[in-house]
């Protein structure tokens, strides 16, 4: 399982996450910030649990590209 967490409040809207992992991230037309699709929000931390490991590569690329380092990815 891959767990992806996004601290959306600190997003600067650079769009790198949506470029590297478009199946998991979108940019909001409302405020220009990143949205982690199908994530659960708990106090500003948006978390998505992905059962397959195929998401690991693209989500790790998105996390590394993020200039404000608000995306974390871990494999369990």
PDB file of N, CA, C and O in Angstrom:
ATOM      1  N   UNK A   1       0.844  -1.176   0.000  1.00  0.00           N
ATOM      2  CA  UNK A   1       0.000   0.000   0.000  1.00  0.00           C
ATOM      3  C   UNK A   1       0.892   1.243   0.000  1.00  0.00           C
ATOM      4  O   UNK A   1       1.935   1.277   0.628  1.00  0.00           O
ATOM      5  N   UNK A   2       0.423   2.264  -0.700  1.00  0.00           N
ATOM      6  CA  UNK A   2       1.117   3.550  -0.769  1.00  0.00           C
ATOM      7  C   UNK A   2       0.227   4.591  -0.092  1.00  0.00           C
ATOM      8  O   UNK A   2      -0.963   4.671  -0.385  1.00  0.00           O
ATOM      9  N   UNK A   3       0.816   5.363   0.819  1.00  0.00           N
ATOM     10  CA  UNK A   3       0.069   6.415   1.508  1.00  0.00           C
ATOM     11  C   UNK A   3       0.652   7.761   1.093  1.00  0.00           C
ATOM     12  O   UNK A   3       1.839   8.019   1.273  1.00  0.00           O
ATOM     13  N   UNK A   4      -0.210   8.602   0.508  1.00  0.00           N
ATOM     14  CA  UNK A   4       0.195   9.923   0.038  1.00  0.00           C
ATOM     15  C   UNK A   4      -0.504  10.970   0.894  1.00  0.00           C
ATOM     16  O   UNK A   4      -1.711  10.884   1.121  1.00  0.00           O
ATOM     17  N   UNK A   5       0.265  11.953   1.369  1.00  0.00           N
ATOM     18  CA  UNK A   5      -0.294  13.024   2.189  1.00  0.00           C
ATOM     19  C   UNK A   5       0.064  14.374   1.583  1.00  0.00           C
ATOM     20  O   UNK A   5       1.198  14.581   1.150  1.00  0.00           O
ATOM     21  N   UNK A   6      -0.912  15.261   1.538  1.00  0.00           N
ATOM     22  CA  UNK A   6      -0.737  16.603   0.986  1.00  0.00           C
ATOM     23  C   UNK A   6      -1.155  17.634   2.023  1.00  0.00           C
ATOM     24  O   UNK A   6      -2.257  17.555   2.573  1.00  0.00           O
ATOM     25  N   UNK A   7      -0.281  18.602   2.308  1.00  0.00           N
ATOM     26  CA  UNK A   7      -0.620  19.734   3.188  1.00  0.00           C
ATOM     27  C   UNK A   7      -1.104  20.861   2.282  1.00  0.00           C
ATOM     28  O   UNK A   7      -0.351  21.753   1.923  1.00  0.00           O
ATOM     29  N   UNK A   8      -2.364  20.811   1.934  1.00  0.00           N
ATOM     30  CA  UNK A   8      -2.921  21.684   0.907  1.00  0.00           C
ATOM     31  C   UNK A   8      -2.821  23.171   1.240  1.00  0.00           C
ATOM     32  O   UNK A   8      -2.631  24.008   0.365  1.00  0.00           O
ATOM     33  N   UNK A   9      -2.940  23.533   2.507  1.00  0.00           N
ATOM     34  CA  UNK A   9      -2.920  24.949   2.897  1.00  0.00           C
ATOM     35  C   UNK A   9      -1.616  25.643   2.510  1.00  0.00           C
ATOM     36  O   UNK A   9      -1.602  26.844   2.284  1.00  0.00           O
ATOM     37  N   UNK A  10      -0.528  24.882   2.437  1.00  0.00           N
ATOM     38  CA  UNK A  10       0.779  25.454   2.114  1.00  0.00           C
ATOM     39  C   UNK A  10       1.124  25.393   0.625  1.00  0.00           C
ATOM     40  O   UNK A  10       2.216  25.781   0.229  1.00  0.00           O
ATOM     41  N   UNK A  11       0.199  24.926  -0.186  1.00  0.00           N
ATOM     42  CA  UNK A  11       0.431  24.800  -1.626  1.00  0.00           C
ATOM     43  C   UNK A  11       0.592  26.180  -2.278  1.00  0.00           C
ATOM     44  O   UNK A  11      -0.152  27.113  -1.971  1.00  0.00           O
ATOM     45  N   UNK A  12       1.576  26.290  -3.178  1.00  0.00           N
ATOM     46  CA  UNK A  12       1.790  27.547  -3.896  1.00  0.00           C
ATOM     47  C   UNK A  12       1.282  27.485  -5.343  1.00  0.00           C
ATOM     48  O   UNK A  12       1.433  28.429  -6.093  1.00  0.00           O
ATOM     49  N   UNK A  13       0.715  26.342  -5.736  1.00  0.00           N
ATOM     50  CA  UNK A  13       0.106  26.220  -7.061  1.00  0.00           C
ATOM     51  C   UNK A  13       1.081  26.072  -8.216  1.00  0.00           C
ATOM     52  O   UNK A  13       0.799  26.530  -9.316  1.00  0.00           O
ATOM     53  N   UNK A  14       2.208  25.419  -7.994  1.00  0.00           N
ATOM     54  CA  UNK A  14       3.220  25.304  -9.049  1.00  0.00           C
ATOM     55  C   UNK A  14       2.839  24.308 -10.144  1.00  0.00           C
ATOM     56  O   UNK A  14       3.397  24.345 -11.228  1.00  0.00           O
ATOM     57  N   UNK A  15       1.945  23.358  -9.846  1.00  0.00           N
ATOM     58  CA  UNK A  15       1.414  22.402 -10.805  1.00  0.00           C
ATOM     59  C   UNK A  15       2.322  21.191 -11.065  1.00  0.00           C
ATOM     60  O   UNK A  15       2.004  20.346 -11.883  1.00  0.00           O
ATOM     61  N   UNK A  16       3.461  21.081 -10.400  1.00  0.00           N
ATOM     62  CA  UNK A  16       4.351  19.938 -10.642  1.00  0.00           C
ATOM     63  C   UNK A  16       3.701  18.607 -10.283  1.00  0.00           C
ATOM     64  O   UNK A  16       3.873  17.616 -10.983  1.00  0.00           O
ATOM     65  N   UNK A  17       2.965  18.575  -9.187  1.00  0.00           N
ATOM     66  CA  UNK A  17       2.341  17.318  -8.776  1.00  0.00           C
ATOM     67  C   UNK A  17       1.351  16.815  -9.823  1.00  0.00           C
ATOM     68  O   UNK A  17       1.311  15.628 -10.139  1.00  0.00           O
ATOM     69  N   UNK A  18       0.581  17.729 -10.388  1.00  0.00           N
ATOM     70  CA  UNK A  18      -0.390  17.350 -11.409  1.00  0.00           C
ATOM     71  C   UNK A  18       0.293  16.919 -12.704  1.00  0.00           C
ATOM     72  O   UNK A  18      -0.247  16.107 -13.455  1.00  0.00           O
ATOM     73  N   UNK A  19       1.488  17.427 -12.960  1.00  0.00           N
ATOM     74  CA  UNK A  19       2.239  17.018 -14.147  1.00  0.00           C
ATOM     75  C   UNK A  19       2.835  15.622 -13.979  1.00  0.00           C
ATOM     76  O   UNK A  19       2.805  14.820 -14.907  1.00  0.00           O
ATOM     77  N   UNK A  20       3.382  15.329 -12.797  1.00  0.00           N
ATOM     78  CA  UNK A  20       4.045  14.047 -12.563  1.00  0.00           C
ATOM     79  C   UNK A  20       3.083  12.919 -12.198  1.00  0.00           C
ATOM     80  O   UNK A  20       3.369  11.757 -12.477  1.00  0.00           O
ATOM     81  N   UNK A  21       1.970  13.239 -11.563  1.00  0.00           N
ATOM     82  CA  UNK A  21       0.998  12.220 -11.143  1.00  0.00           C
ATOM     83  C   UNK A  21      -0.428  12.693 -11.406  1.00  0.00           C
ATOM     84  O   UNK A  21      -1.213  12.899 -10.474  1.00  0.00           O
ATOM     85  N   UNK A  22      -0.784  12.874 -12.674  1.00  0.00           N
ATOM     86  CA  UNK A  22      -2.117  13.423 -12.993  1.00  0.00           C
ATOM     87  C   UNK A  22      -3.279  12.518 -12.589  1.00  0.00           C
ATOM     88  O   UNK A  22      -4.407  12.998 -12.456  1.00  0.00           O
ATOM     89  N   UNK A  23      -3.008  11.243 -12.359  1.00  0.00           N
ATOM     90  CA  UNK A  23      -4.084  10.347 -11.938  1.00  0.00           C
ATOM     91  C   UNK A  23      -4.436  10.534 -10.459  1.00  0.00           C
ATOM     92  O   UNK A  23      -5.474  10.065 -10.010  1.00  0.00           O
ATOM     93  N   UNK A  24      -3.581  11.259  -9.716  1.00  0.00           N
ATOM     94  CA  UNK A  24      -3.817  11.467  -8.289  1.00  0.00           C
ATOM     95  C   UNK A  24      -3.945  12.936  -7.885  1.00  0.00           C
ATOM     96  O   UNK A  24      -4.507  13.232  -6.836  1.00  0.00           O
ATOM     97  N   UNK A  25      -3.405  13.841  -8.692  1.00  0.00           N
ATOM     98  CA  UNK A  25      -3.438  15.269  -8.358  1.00  0.00           C
ATOM     99  C   UNK A  25      -4.100  16.080  -9.462  1.00  0.00           C
ATOM    100  O   UNK A  25      -3.922  15.796 -10.640  1.00  0.00           O
ATOM    101  N   UNK A  26      -4.841  17.107  -9.057  1.00  0.00           N
ATOM    102  CA  UNK A  26      -5.425  18.084  -9.976  1.00  0.00           C
ATOM    103  C   UNK A  26      -5.216  19.459  -9.359  1.00  0.00           C
ATOM    104  O   UNK A  26      -5.094  19.596  -8.147  1.00  0.00           O
ATOM    105  N   UNK A  27      -5.258  20.468 -10.201  1.00  0.00           N
ATOM    106  CA  UNK A  27      -5.188  21.842  -9.705  1.00  0.00           C
ATOM    107  C   UNK A  27      -6.611  22.381  -9.617  1.00  0.00           C
ATOM    108  O   UNK A  27      -7.390  22.247 -10.564  1.00  0.00           O
ATOM    109  N   UNK A  28      -6.938  22.989  -8.506  1.00  0.00           N
ATOM    110  CA  UNK A  28      -8.270  23.539  -8.288  1.00  0.00           C
ATOM    111  C   UNK A  28      -8.459  24.798  -9.124  1.00  0.00           C
ATOM    112  O   UNK A  28      -7.621  25.699  -9.106  1.00  0.00           O
ATOM    113  N   UNK A  29      -9.574  24.871  -9.828  1.00  0.00           N
ATOM    114  CA  UNK A  29      -9.897  26.085 -10.583  1.00  0.00           C
ATOM    115  C   UNK A  29     -10.373  27.185  -9.646  1.00  0.00           C
ATOM    116  O   UNK A  29     -10.319  28.355  -9.983  1.00  0.00           O
ATOM    117  N   UNK A  30     -10.801  26.803  -8.469  1.00  0.00           N
ATOM    118  CA  UNK A  30     -11.333  27.749  -7.497  1.00  0.00           C
ATOM    119  C   UNK A  30     -10.224  28.591  -6.853  1.00  0.00           C
ATOM    120  O   UNK A  30     -10.325  29.813  -6.782  1.00  0.00           O
ATOM    121  N   UNK A  31      -9.160  27.932  -6.368  1.00  0.00           N
ATOM    122  CA  UNK A  31      -8.102  28.674  -5.668  1.00  0.00           C
ATOM    123  C   UNK A  31      -6.699  28.435  -6.222  1.00  0.00           C
ATOM    124  O   UNK A  31      -5.733  28.996  -5.717  1.00  0.00           O
ATOM    125  N   UNK A  32      -6.564  27.603  -7.252  1.00  0.00           N
ATOM    126  CA  UNK A  32      -5.264  27.383  -7.885  1.00  0.00           C
ATOM    127  C   UNK A  32      -4.329  26.463  -7.127  1.00  0.00           C
ATOM    128  O   UNK A  32      -3.171  26.320  -7.494  1.00  0.00           O
ATOM    129  N   UNK A  33      -4.820  25.827  -6.074  1.00  0.00           N
ATOM    130  CA  UNK A  33      -3.995  24.919  -5.284  1.00  0.00           C
ATOM    131  C   UNK A  33      -4.230  23.473  -5.695  1.00  0.00           C
ATOM    132  O   UNK A  33      -5.235  23.139  -6.312  1.00  0.00           O
ATOM    133  N   UNK A  34      -3.291  22.628  -5.300  1.00  0.00           N
ATOM    134  CA  UNK A  34      -3.361  21.210  -5.623  1.00  0.00           C
ATOM    135  C   UNK A  34      -4.479  20.514  -4.849  1.00  0.00           C
ATOM    136  O   UNK A  34      -4.758  20.843  -3.699  1.00  0.00           O
ATOM    137  N   UNK A  35      -5.076  19.514  -5.490  1.00  0.00           N
ATOM    138  CA  UNK A  35      -6.095  18.684  -4.861  1.00  0.00           C
ATOM    139  C   UNK A  35      -5.640  17.231  -5.012  1.00  0.00           C
ATOM    140  O   UNK A  35      -5.330  16.788  -6.116  1.00  0.00           O
ATOM    141  N   UNK A  36      -5.572  16.509  -3.909  1.00  0.00           N
ATOM    142  CA  UNK A  36      -5.269  15.080  -3.935  1.00  0.00           C
ATOM    143  C   UNK A  36      -6.596  14.356  -4.085  1.00  0.00           C
ATOM    144  O   UNK A  36      -7.443  14.393  -3.189  1.00  0.00           O
ATOM    145  N   UNK A  37      -6.795  13.756  -5.238  1.00  0.00           N
ATOM    146  CA  UNK A  37      -8.086  13.163  -5.580  1.00  0.00           C
ATOM    147  C   UNK A  37      -8.460  12.011  -4.650  1.00  0.00           C
ATOM    148  O   UNK A  37      -7.613  11.188  -4.300  1.00  0.00           O
ATOM    149  N   UNK A  38      -9.712  11.969  -4.239  1.00  0.00           N
ATOM    150  CA  UNK A  38     -10.287  10.930  -3.384  1.00  0.00           C
ATOM    151  C   UNK A  38      -9.613  10.841  -2.017  1.00  0.00           C
ATOM    152  O   UNK A  38      -9.622   9.801  -1.378  1.00  0.00           O
ATOM    153  N   UNK A  39      -9.010  11.933  -1.568  1.00  0.00           N
ATOM    154  CA  UNK A  39      -8.314  11.945  -0.281  1.00  0.00           C
ATOM    155  C   UNK A  39      -9.265  12.292   0.855  1.00  0.00           C
ATOM    156  O   UNK A  39     -10.300  12.918   0.656  1.00  0.00           O
ATOM    157  N   UNK A  40      -8.865  11.893   2.053  1.00  0.00           N
ATOM    158  CA  UNK A  40      -9.593  12.217   3.273  1.00  0.00           C
ATOM    159  C   UNK A  40      -8.861  13.372   3.944  1.00  0.00           C
ATOM    160  O   UNK A  40      -7.643  13.324   4.123  1.00  0.00           O
ATOM    161  N   UNK A  41      -9.608  14.422   4.317  1.00  0.00           N
ATOM    162  CA  UNK A  41      -9.018  15.612   4.934  1.00  0.00           C
ATOM    163  C   UNK A  41      -9.148  15.538   6.451  1.00  0.00           C
ATOM    164  O   UNK A  41     -10.237  15.381   6.980  1.00  0.00           O
ATOM    165  N   UNK A  42      -8.006  15.634   7.123  1.00  0.00           N
ATOM    166  CA  UNK A  42      -7.997  15.721   8.584  1.00  0.00           C
ATOM    167  C   UNK A  42      -7.115  16.892   8.979  1.00  0.00           C
ATOM    168  O   UNK A  42      -5.898  16.819   8.847  1.00  0.00           O
ATOM    169  N   UNK A  43      -7.734  17.984   9.403  1.00  0.00           N
ATOM    170  CA  UNK A  43      -7.025  19.175   9.889  1.00  0.00           C
ATOM    171  C   UNK A  43      -5.986  19.689   8.902  1.00  0.00           C
ATOM    172  O   UNK A  43      -4.853  19.994   9.272  1.00  0.00           O
ATOM    173  N   UNK A  44      -6.354  19.754   7.635  1.00  0.00           N
ATOM    174  CA  UNK A  44      -5.459  20.309   6.622  1.00  0.00           C
ATOM    175  C   UNK A  44      -4.517  19.306   5.971  1.00  0.00           C
ATOM    176  O   UNK A  44      -3.805  19.642   5.039  1.00  0.00           O
ATOM    177  N   UNK A  45      -4.496  18.086   6.468  1.00  0.00           N
ATOM    178  CA  UNK A  45      -3.693  17.032   5.858  1.00  0.00           C
ATOM    179  C   UNK A  45      -4.616  16.130   5.049  1.00  0.00           C
ATOM    180  O   UNK A  45      -5.492  15.472   5.599  1.00  0.00           O
ATOM    181  N   UNK A  46      -4.425  16.108   3.752  1.00  0.00           N
ATOM    182  CA  UNK A  46      -5.243  15.298   2.857  1.00  0.00           C
ATOM    183  C   UNK A  46      -4.484  14.006   2.601  1.00  0.00           C
ATOM    184  O   UNK A  46      -3.360  14.028   2.083  1.00  0.00           O
ATOM    185  N   UNK A  47      -5.092  12.877   2.955  1.00  0.00           N
ATOM    186  CA  UNK A  47      -4.416  11.591   2.882  1.00  0.00           C
ATOM    187  C   UNK A  47      -5.165  10.638   1.963  1.00  0.00           C
ATOM    188  O   UNK A  47      -6.381  10.533   2.028  1.00  0.00           O
ATOM    189  N   UNK A  48      -4.392   9.956   1.136  1.00  0.00           N
ATOM    190  CA  UNK A  48      -4.946   8.967   0.209  1.00  0.00           C
ATOM    191  C   UNK A  48      -4.185   7.666   0.384  1.00  0.00           C
ATOM    192  O   UNK A  48      -2.945   7.656   0.347  1.00  0.00           O
ATOM    193  N   UNK A  49      -4.919   6.582   0.590  1.00  0.00           N
ATOM    194  CA  UNK A  49      -4.317   5.247   0.672  1.00  0.00           C
ATOM    195  C   UNK A  49      -4.584   4.529  -0.641  1.00  0.00           C
ATOM    196  O   UNK A  49      -5.737   4.346  -1.026  1.00  0.00           O
ATOM    197  N   UNK A  50      -3.505   4.151  -1.314  1.00  0.00           N
ATOM    198  CA  UNK A  50      -3.606   3.515  -2.622  1.00  0.00           C
ATOM    199  C   UNK A  50      -3.157   2.057  -2.466  1.00  0.00           C
ATOM    200  O   UNK A  50      -2.015   1.796  -2.068  1.00  0.00           O
ATOM    201  N   UNK A  51      -4.039   1.094  -2.759  1.00  0.00           N
ATOM    202  CA  UNK A  51      -3.717  -0.308  -2.496  1.00  0.00           C
ATOM    203  C   UNK A  51      -2.593  -0.899  -3.364  1.00  0.00           C
ATOM    204  O   UNK A  51      -1.901  -1.802  -2.930  1.00  0.00           O
ATOM    205  N   UNK A  52      -2.415  -0.388  -4.570  1.00  0.00           N
ATOM    206  CA  UNK A  52      -1.370  -0.965  -5.423  1.00  0.00           C
ATOM    207  C   UNK A  52      -0.100  -0.126  -5.383  1.00  0.00           C
ATOM    208  O   UNK A  52      -0.123   1.055  -5.088  1.00  0.00           O
ATOM    209  N   UNK A  53       1.013  -0.764  -5.665  1.00  0.00           N
ATOM    210  CA  UNK A  53       2.306  -0.086  -5.604  1.00  0.00           C
ATOM    211  C   UNK A  53       2.668   0.621  -6.908  1.00  0.00           C
ATOM    212  O   UNK A  53       3.721   1.243  -6.989  1.00  0.00           O
ATOM    213  N   UNK A  54       1.809   0.555  -7.901  1.00  0.00           N
ATOM    214  CA  UNK A  54       2.065   1.212  -9.179  1.00  0.00           C
ATOM    215  C   UNK A  54       2.078   2.736  -9.028  1.00  0.00           C
ATOM    216  O   UNK A  54       2.699   3.432  -9.811  1.00  0.00           O
ATOM    217  N   UNK A  55       1.429   3.242  -8.004  1.00  0.00           N
ATOM    218  CA  UNK A  55       1.356   4.688  -7.774  1.00  0.00           C
ATOM    219  C   UNK A  55       2.633   5.242  -7.161  1.00  0.00           C
ATOM    220  O   UNK A  55       2.863   6.446  -7.196  1.00  0.00           O
ATOM    221  N   UNK A  56       3.474   4.381  -6.630  1.00  0.00           N
ATOM    222  CA  UNK A  56       4.649   4.821  -5.887  1.00  0.00           C
ATOM    223  C   UNK A  56       5.571   5.703  -6.718  1.00  0.00           C
ATOM    224  O   UNK A  56       5.959   6.785  -6.279  1.00  0.00           O
ATOM    225  N   UNK A  57       5.911   5.287  -7.912  1.00  0.00           N
ATOM    226  CA  UNK A  57       6.867   6.016  -8.744  1.00  0.00           C
ATOM    227  C   UNK A  57       6.377   7.425  -9.084  1.00  0.00           C
ATOM    228  O   UNK A  57       7.086   8.404  -8.864  1.00  0.00           O
ATOM    229  N   UNK A  58       5.161   7.537  -9.603  1.00  0.00           N
ATOM    230  CA  UNK A  58       4.661   8.858 -10.012  1.00  0.00           C
ATOM    231  C   UNK A  58       4.440   9.775  -8.809  1.00  0.00           C
ATOM    232  O   UNK A  58       4.737  10.970  -8.867  1.00  0.00           O
ATOM    233  N   UNK A  59       3.975   9.234  -7.696  1.00  0.00           N
ATOM    234  CA  UNK A  59       3.752  10.065  -6.511  1.00  0.00           C
ATOM    235  C   UNK A  59       5.068  10.504  -5.874  1.00  0.00           C
ATOM    236  O   UNK A  59       5.166  11.622  -5.370  1.00  0.00           O
ATOM    237  N   UNK A  60       6.079   9.647  -5.913  1.00  0.00           N
ATOM    238  CA  UNK A  60       7.396  10.046  -5.396  1.00  0.00           C
ATOM    239  C   UNK A  60       8.012  11.144  -6.261  1.00  0.00           C
ATOM    240  O   UNK A  60       8.635  12.068  -5.748  1.00  0.00           O
ATOM    241  N   UNK A  61       7.822  11.061  -7.565  1.00  0.00           N
ATOM    242  CA  UNK A  61       8.315  12.120  -8.459  1.00  0.00           C
ATOM    243  C   UNK A  61       7.624  13.440  -8.152  1.00  0.00           C
ATOM    244  O   UNK A  61       8.261  14.496  -8.136  1.00  0.00           O
ATOM    245  N   UNK A  62       6.320  13.388  -7.900  1.00  0.00           N
ATOM    246  CA  UNK A  62       5.563  14.593  -7.558  1.00  0.00           C
ATOM    247  C   UNK A  62       6.066  15.184  -6.247  1.00  0.00           C
ATOM    248  O   UNK A  62       6.235  16.400  -6.131  1.00  0.00           O
ATOM    249  N   UNK A  63       6.325  14.330  -5.261  1.00  0.00           N
ATOM    250  CA  UNK A  63       6.811  14.799  -3.964  1.00  0.00           C
ATOM    251  C   UNK A  63       8.192  15.440  -4.088  1.00  0.00           C
ATOM    252  O   UNK A  63       8.458  16.484  -3.489  1.00  0.00           O
ATOM    253  N   UNK A  64       9.067  14.839  -4.874  1.00  0.00           N
ATOM    254  CA  UNK A  64      10.426  15.382  -5.045  1.00  0.00           C
ATOM    255  C   UNK A  64      10.415  16.696  -5.817  1.00  0.00           C
ATOM    256  O   UNK A  64      11.249  17.567  -5.589  1.00  0.00           O
ATOM    257  N   UNK A  65       9.464  16.846  -6.737  1.00  0.00           N
ATOM    258  CA  UNK A  65       9.395  18.059  -7.557  1.00  0.00           C
ATOM    259  C   UNK A  65       8.767  19.239  -6.814  1.00  0.00           C
ATOM    260  O   UNK A  65       8.987  20.382  -7.193  1.00  0.00           O
ATOM    261  N   UNK A  66       8.022  18.961  -5.762  1.00  0.00           N
ATOM    262  CA  UNK A  66       7.317  20.015  -5.027  1.00  0.00           C
ATOM    263  C   UNK A  66       8.314  20.977  -4.370  1.00  0.00           C
ATOM    264  O   UNK A  66       9.095  20.567  -3.511  1.00  0.00           O
ATOM    265  N   UNK A  67       8.294  22.261  -4.760  1.00  0.00           N
ATOM    266  CA  UNK A  67       9.272  23.206  -4.212  1.00  0.00           C
ATOM    267  C   UNK A  67       9.056  23.543  -2.733  1.00  0.00           C
ATOM    268  O   UNK A  67       9.989  23.963  -2.062  1.00  0.00           O
ATOM    269  N   UNK A  68       7.851  23.352  -2.210  1.00  0.00           N
ATOM    270  CA  UNK A  68       7.587  23.660  -0.809  1.00  0.00           C
ATOM    271  C   UNK A  68       7.497  22.397   0.063  1.00  0.00           C
ATOM    272  O   UNK A  68       7.204  22.477   1.244  1.00  0.00           O
ATOM    273  N   UNK A  69       7.745  21.234  -0.538  1.00  0.00           N
ATOM    274  CA  UNK A  69       7.831  19.945   0.178  1.00  0.00           C
ATOM    275  C   UNK A  69       6.611  19.655   1.058  1.00  0.00           C
ATOM    276  O   UNK A  69       6.736  19.333   2.235  1.00  0.00           O
ATOM    277  N   UNK A  70       5.427  19.751   0.448  1.00  0.00           N
ATOM    278  CA  UNK A  70       4.190  19.509   1.211  1.00  0.00           C
ATOM    279  C   UNK A  70       3.553  18.171   0.880  1.00  0.00           C
ATOM    280  O   UNK A  70       2.473  17.864   1.368  1.00  0.00           O
ATOM    281  N   UNK A  71       4.236  17.367   0.072  1.00  0.00           N
ATOM    282  CA  UNK A  71       3.730  16.044  -0.308  1.00  0.00           C
ATOM    283  C   UNK A  71       4.652  15.003   0.318  1.00  0.00           C
ATOM    284  O   UNK A  71       5.866  15.064   0.175  1.00  0.00           O
ATOM    285  N   UNK A  72       4.061  14.040   1.018  1.00  0.00           N
ATOM    286  CA  UNK A  72       4.849  12.932   1.538  1.00  0.00           C
ATOM    287  C   UNK A  72       4.270  11.626   1.005  1.00  0.00           C
ATOM    288  O   UNK A  72       3.065  11.498   0.828  1.00  0.00           O
ATOM    289  N   UNK A  73       5.173  10.690   0.739  1.00  0.00           N
ATOM    290  CA  UNK A  73       4.791   9.397   0.191  1.00  0.00           C
ATOM    291  C   UNK A  73       5.499   8.328   0.985  1.00  0.00           C
ATOM    292  O   UNK A  73       6.706   8.403   1.209  1.00  0.00           O
ATOM    293  N   UNK A  74       4.734   7.345   1.457  1.00  0.00           N
ATOM    294  CA  UNK A  74       5.384   6.223   2.118  1.00  0.00           C
ATOM    295  C   UNK A  74       4.730   4.919   1.696  1.00  0.00           C
ATOM    296  O   UNK A  74       3.545   4.875   1.382  1.00  0.00           O
ATOM    297  N   UNK A  75       5.542   3.903   1.709  1.00  0.00           N
ATOM    298  CA  UNK A  75       5.099   2.577   1.304  1.00  0.00           C
ATOM    299  C   UNK A  75       5.015   1.714   2.554  1.00  0.00           C
ATOM    300  O   UNK A  75       5.936   1.653   3.357  1.00  0.00           O
ATOM    301  N   UNK A  76       3.869   1.057   2.733  1.00  0.00           N
ATOM    302  CA  UNK A  76       3.688   0.180   3.890  1.00  0.00           C
ATOM    303  C   UNK A  76       3.287  -1.205   3.453  1.00  0.00           C
ATOM    304  O   UNK A  76       2.835  -1.419   2.380  1.00  0.00           O
TER     305      UNK A  76
END
